[in-house]
Coordinates of N, CA, C and O in Angstrom, one line a residue:
M11 N 91.1 107.7 115.7 CA 91.7 108.5 114.7 C 92.6 109.5 115.5 O 92.1 110.3 116.2
N12 N 94.0 109.5 115.2 CA 94.9 110.4 115.8 C 95.2 111.7 115.0 O 96.1 112.5 115.5
I13 N 94.7 111.8 114.1 CA 94.8 113.0 113.0 C 93.6 114.0 113.1 O 92.5 113.6 113.0
K14 N 94.0 115.2 113.2 CA 92.9 116.2 113.6 C 93.1 117.4 112.5 O 94.2 117.6 111.9
K15 N 92.1 118.1 112.3 CA 92.1 119.1 111.4 C 93.2 120.2 111.8 O 93.3 120.5 113.0
G16 N 93.9 120.7 110.7 CA 95.0 121.6 110.9 C 96.4 120.9 111.3 O 97.4 121.7 111.3
D17 N 96.5 119.7 111.3 CA 97.8 119.0 111.4 C 98.5 119.1 110.2 O 98.0 119.0 109.0
K18 N 99.7 119.2 110.3 CA 100.7 119.0 109.2 C 101.1 117.4 109.0 O 101.5 116.9 109.9
V19 N 100.8 117.0 107.8 CA 101.0 115.5 107.5 C 101.7 115.3 106.3 O 101.9 116.2 105.4
I20 N 102.3 114.1 106.1 CA 103.2 113.7 105.0 C 102.3 112.4 104.5 O 102.1 111.6 105.2
V21 N 102.3 112.4 103.1 CA 101.5 111.2 102.4 C 102.7 110.0 102.3 O 103.6 110.2 101.8
I22 N 102.3 108.9 102.8 CA 103.3 107.8 102.9 C 103.0 106.8 101.8 O 103.8 105.8 101.6
K23 N 101.8 106.7 101.1 CA 101.4 105.8 100.2 C 100.5 106.3 99.1 O 99.8 107.6 99.4
G24 N 100.6 105.9 98.0 CA 99.6 106.4 96.9 C 100.5 107.4 95.7 O 101.6 107.4 95.9
R25 N 99.7 107.9 95.0 CA 100.1 108.6 94.0 C 100.9 109.9 94.3 O 101.8 110.5 93.6
D26 N 100.5 110.4 95.5 CA 100.8 111.6 96.0 C 102.0 111.4 97.0 O 102.4 112.3 98.0
K27 N 102.7 110.3 97.0 CA 103.7 109.9 98.1 C 104.8 110.9 98.2 O 105.2 111.2 97.2
G28 N 105.0 111.3 99.5 CA 106.2 112.3 99.7 C 105.8 113.8 99.8 O 106.3 114.5 100.3
K29 N 104.5 114.1 99.4 CA 103.9 115.3 99.4 C 103.5 115.7 101.0 O 103.1 114.8 101.7
T30 N 103.6 116.9 101.3 CA 103.1 117.3 102.5 C 102.0 118.3 102.4 O 101.8 119.1 101.5
G31 N 101.2 118.4 103.5 CA 100.0 119.4 103.4 C 99.4 119.5 104.8 O 99.7 118.7 105.6
T32 N 98.3 120.4 104.9 CA 97.6 120.5 106.0 C 96.2 119.9 106.0 O 95.6 120.0 104.9
V33 N 95.9 119.2 107.1 CA 94.7 118.5 107.0 C 93.5 119.7 107.0 O 93.5 120.4 107.9
S34 N 92.6 119.6 106.0 CA 91.5 120.5 106.0 C 90.1 119.9 106.6 O 89.3 120.6 107.0
A35 N 90.1 118.6 106.6 CA 88.9 118.1 106.9 C 89.0 116.6 107.2 O 90.0 115.9 106.8
V36 N 88.3 116.2 108.4 CA 88.5 114.8 108.9 C 87.2 114.2 109.1 O 86.2 114.7 109.5
S37 N 87.0 112.9 108.6 CA 85.7 112.0 108.6 C 86.0 110.7 109.6 O 86.4 109.8 108.9
P38 N 85.9 110.6 110.8 CA 86.3 109.7 111.6 C 85.3 108.4 111.2 O 85.7 107.2 111.3
A39 N 84.0 108.7 110.6 CA 83.1 107.5 110.5 C 83.6 106.6 109.2 O 83.5 105.4 109.3
T40 N 84.2 107.4 108.3 CA 84.8 106.7 106.9 C 86.4 106.5 107.1 O 87.0 105.9 106.3
N41 N 86.9 107.0 108.2 CA 88.4 107.1 108.4 C 89.3 107.6 107.2 O 90.1 107.0 106.7
R42 N 88.6 108.6 106.7 CA 89.2 109.5 105.5 C 89.4 110.8 105.9 O 88.7 111.4 106.7
I43 N 90.4 111.6 105.2 CA 90.8 112.8 105.5 C 91.0 113.7 104.2 O 91.1 113.1 103.2
K44 N 90.9 114.9 104.2 CA 91.3 115.9 103.1 C 92.5 116.6 103.5 O 92.5 117.2 104.6
V45 N 93.4 116.5 102.5 CA 94.7 117.3 102.8 C 94.8 118.2 101.6 O 94.5 117.9 100.4
E46 N 95.3 119.6 102.0 CA 95.2 120.5 101.0 C 96.4 120.3 100.0 O 97.5 120.0 100.5
G47 N 96.0 120.4 98.8 CA 97.0 120.2 97.6 C 97.2 118.8 97.4 O 98.0 118.5 96.5
I48 N 96.6 117.9 98.1 CA 96.7 116.3 97.8 C 95.5 115.9 97.2 O 94.3 116.1 97.8
N49 N 95.5 114.9 96.1 CA 94.3 114.0 95.6 C 93.5 115.4 95.0 O 92.2 115.2 95.3
I50 N 93.9 116.0 94.2 CA 93.1 117.2 93.3 C 92.4 116.3 92.4 O 93.1 115.7 91.5
M51 N 91.1 116.4 92.3 CA 90.3 115.8 91.1 C 89.6 116.7 90.4 O 89.2 117.8 90.9
K52 N 89.4 116.5 89.1 CA 88.6 117.3 88.2 C 87.1 117.0 87.9 O 86.9 115.7 87.8
R53 N 86.3 117.9 88.2 CA 84.7 117.4 88.2 C 84.3 118.4 87.0 O 84.6 119.6 87.1
H54 N 83.2 117.9 86.2 CA 82.5 118.7 85.3 C 81.3 119.2 85.8 O 80.5 118.6 86.5
A55 N 81.3 120.6 85.9 CA 80.1 121.3 86.5 C 79.3 122.0 85.5 O 79.8 122.6 84.4
R56 N 78.1 122.0 85.7 CA 77.0 122.7 84.7 C 76.8 124.2 85.3 O 76.8 124.1 86.5
N57 N 76.3 124.8 84.4 CA 75.8 126.3 84.9 C 74.6 126.2 85.7 O 73.7 125.6 85.3
R58 N 74.6 126.7 86.9 CA 73.6 126.6 87.8 C 73.1 128.0 88.3 O 72.6 128.3 89.4
G59 N 73.4 129.0 87.5 CA 73.1 130.4 87.7 C 74.3 131.3 87.8 O 75.5 131.0 87.3
A60 N 74.0 132.6 88.1 CA 75.2 133.6 88.0 C 76.3 133.1 89.0 O 77.4 133.6 88.6
G61 N 76.1 132.6 90.1 CA 77.2 132.3 90.9 C 78.2 131.2 90.6 O 79.3 131.1 91.1
T62 N 77.8 130.3 90.0 CA 78.5 129.0 89.6 C 78.7 128.8 88.2 O 77.6 128.4 87.4
P63 N 79.7 129.0 87.7 CA 80.1 128.9 86.1 C 80.2 127.5 85.8 O 80.5 126.7 86.7
A64 N 79.9 127.2 84.4 CA 80.1 126.0 84.0 C 81.5 125.6 83.6 O 82.3 126.6 83.5
G65 N 82.0 124.2 83.5 CA 83.2 124.1 83.2 C 83.9 123.0 84.0 O 83.1 122.4 84.8
I66 N 85.2 122.8 83.8 CA 85.8 121.7 84.7 C 86.6 122.5 85.9 O 87.3 123.5 85.7
I67 N 86.0 122.0 87.0 CA 86.5 122.6 88.3 C 87.4 121.5 89.1 O 87.1 120.4 88.9
E68 N 88.3 122.1 89.9 CA 89.2 121.1 90.7 C 88.7 121.1 92.1 O 88.2 122.1 92.6
V69 N 88.4 119.8 92.5 CA 87.9 119.4 93.8 C 88.9 118.7 94.7 O 89.6 118.0 94.1
L70 N 89.0 119.0 96.0 CA 89.8 118.2 96.8 C 89.2 117.0 97.2 O 88.0 116.9 97.7
G71 N 89.8 115.8 97.0 CA 89.3 114.5 97.1 C 89.8 113.9 98.6 O 90.8 114.5 99.2
T72 N 89.2 113.0 99.1 CA 89.6 112.5 100.3 C 90.6 111.3 100.1 O 90.6 110.6 99.1
I73 N 91.5 111.1 101.1 CA 92.4 110.0 101.1 C 92.3 109.1 102.5 O 91.8 109.8 103.6
P74 N 92.5 107.8 102.5 CA 92.6 107.2 103.7 C 93.4 107.7 104.8 O 94.5 108.1 104.5
A75 N 93.0 107.7 106.0 CA 93.9 108.3 107.0 C 95.1 107.5 107.3 O 96.2 108.0 107.7
A76 N 95.3 106.2 106.8 CA 96.3 105.1 107.1 C 97.5 105.6 106.2 O 98.5 105.2 106.4
N77 N 97.1 106.5 105.1 CA 98.0 106.8 104.1 C 99.0 108.0 104.4 O 99.8 108.5 103.5
V78 N 98.7 108.5 105.6 CA 99.5 109.7 105.9 C 100.0 109.6 107.4 O 99.6 108.7 108.2
M79 N 101.2 110.3 107.6 CA 101.7 110.2 108.9 C 101.8 111.6 109.5 O 102.1 112.7 108.7
L80 N 101.8 111.9 110.6 CA 101.9 113.3 111.1 C 103.2 113.7 111.2 O 104.4 112.8 111.4
I81 N 103.6 114.8 111.0 CA 104.9 115.5 110.9 C 105.3 115.9 112.3 O 104.5 116.8 112.9
D82 N 106.5 115.4 112.9 CA 107.1 115.9 114.2 C 107.3 117.3 114.0 O 108.0 117.8 113.3
P83 N 106.7 118.2 115.0 CA 107.1 119.5 115.0 C 108.5 119.9 115.3 O 108.9 120.9 114.9
A84 N 109.3 119.1 116.0 CA 110.5 119.3 116.4 C 111.6 119.0 115.3 O 112.5 119.5 115.1
T85 N 111.4 117.9 114.6 CA 112.4 117.4 113.6 C 111.9 117.4 112.2 O 112.5 117.1 111.2
N86 N 110.6 117.9 111.9 CA 109.9 117.8 110.7 C 110.2 116.5 109.9 O 110.2 116.3 108.7
K87 N 110.0 115.3 110.5 CA 110.1 113.9 110.0 C 108.8 113.3 110.4 O 108.0 113.5 111.5
P88 N 108.4 112.4 109.7 CA 107.3 111.6 110.1 C 107.2 110.9 111.4 O 108.4 110.6 111.7
T89 N 106.1 110.8 112.1 CA 106.2 110.2 113.4 C 104.9 109.7 113.7 O 103.8 110.0 113.2
R90 N 105.0 108.7 114.6 CA 103.7 108.1 115.3 C 103.2 109.0 116.4 O 103.9 109.9 116.8
V91 N 102.0 108.8 116.8 CA 101.5 109.6 117.8 C 101.1 108.9 119.2 O 100.7 107.7 118.9
S92 N 101.6 109.3 120.3 CA 101.2 108.6 121.5 C 100.5 109.6 122.3 O 100.4 110.7 122.0
Y93 N 99.8 109.1 123.5 CA 99.1 110.1 124.4 C 99.9 110.0 125.7 O 100.1 109.1 126.2
Q94 N 99.8 111.3 126.4 CA 100.2 111.4 127.9 C 99.2 112.3 128.6 O 98.8 113.1 128.0
M95 N 99.2 112.0 129.9 CA 98.4 112.7 130.7 C 99.3 113.7 131.4 O 100.1 113.8 132.1
V96 N 98.7 115.2 131.1 CA 99.5 116.3 131.6 C 98.5 117.0 132.5 O 97.5 117.7 132.1
G97 N 98.7 116.7 133.8 CA 97.5 117.3 134.8 C 96.4 116.3 134.7 O 96.4 115.1 134.9
D98 N 95.4 116.9 134.3 CA 94.1 116.2 134.2 C 93.9 116.2 132.7 O 92.6 115.8 132.3
K99 N 94.8 116.6 131.6 CA 94.5 116.7 130.3 C 95.1 115.6 129.5 O 96.3 115.4 129.8
K100 N 94.6 114.9 128.4 CA 95.3 114.0 127.7 C 95.9 114.6 126.5 O 95.1 115.5 125.8
V101 N 97.1 114.6 126.2 CA 97.8 115.5 125.3 C 98.5 114.5 124.2 O 99.0 113.5 124.6
R102 N 98.3 114.9 123.0 CA 99.0 114.1 121.9 C 100.5 114.5 121.9 O 100.9 115.4 122.0
V103 N 101.3 113.3 121.9 CA 102.9 113.5 121.9 C 103.5 112.8 120.7 O 102.9 111.8 120.4
A104 N 104.4 113.5 120.0 CA 105.2 112.8 118.9 C 105.9 111.7 119.6 O 106.7 112.0 120.5
T105 N 106.1 110.5 119.2 CA 106.6 109.4 119.6 C 108.2 109.5 119.5 O 108.8 109.1 120.4
K106 N 108.8 109.9 118.5 CA 110.1 110.0 118.1 C 110.8 111.0 119.0 O 111.9 110.8 119.8
S107 N 110.4 112.3 119.2 CA 111.1 113.4 120.0 C 110.3 113.7 121.4 O 110.8 114.4 122.1
K108 N 109.2 113.0 121.6 CA 108.6 113.1 122.9 C 108.0 114.6 123.1 O 107.8 115.2 124.1
T109 N 107.7 115.4 121.9 CA 107.4 116.8 122.1 C 105.8 116.7 121.9 O 105.5 115.9 121.1
P110 N 105.2 117.7 122.6 CA 103.6 117.7 122.6 C 103.4 118.3 121.2 O 104.0 119.0 120.7
I111 N 102.1 117.8 120.6 CA 101.7 118.4 119.4 C 100.5 119.3 119.9 O 99.6 119.0 120.4
E112 N 100.6 120.5 119.4 CA 99.5 121.5 119.8 C 98.4 121.4 118.9 O 98.6 121.2 117.7
D113 N 97.2 121.5 119.4 CA 96.1 121.5 118.5 C 95.7 122.6 118.0 O 96.0 123.8 118.7
V114 N 95.3 122.8 116.7 CA 95.0 124.2 116.1 C 93.6 124.4 116.4 O 92.7 123.7 116.4
K115 N 93.3 125.6 117.0 CA 92.0 126.0 117.2 C 91.3 126.4 116.0 O 91.9 127.0 115.1
K116 N 90.1 126.0 116.1 CA 89.2 126.2 114.8 C 88.7 127.7 114.8 O 88.3 128.4 115.6

């Protein structure tokens, strides 16, 4: 999976097509990701004490990683990802503009 937490992506398939957001969670085992502001689902919650009120809450749902594309940092357009060796490090590179994609530190 070439998408990591903190990447800016655009949705290319589904009901949220065309929207952009930042990846907040990645699950390589299921090949699904969570993107802030995308696939908001409503869940009914019951009162579980003073800290969690009852009612309808909005939860961030996952979407398949194949439904998003990384946004090129140079052109702000969707791009594929390739890899290049810089010294002894493997670096992600935007295919269209050949600019390196910086990893967001957690």
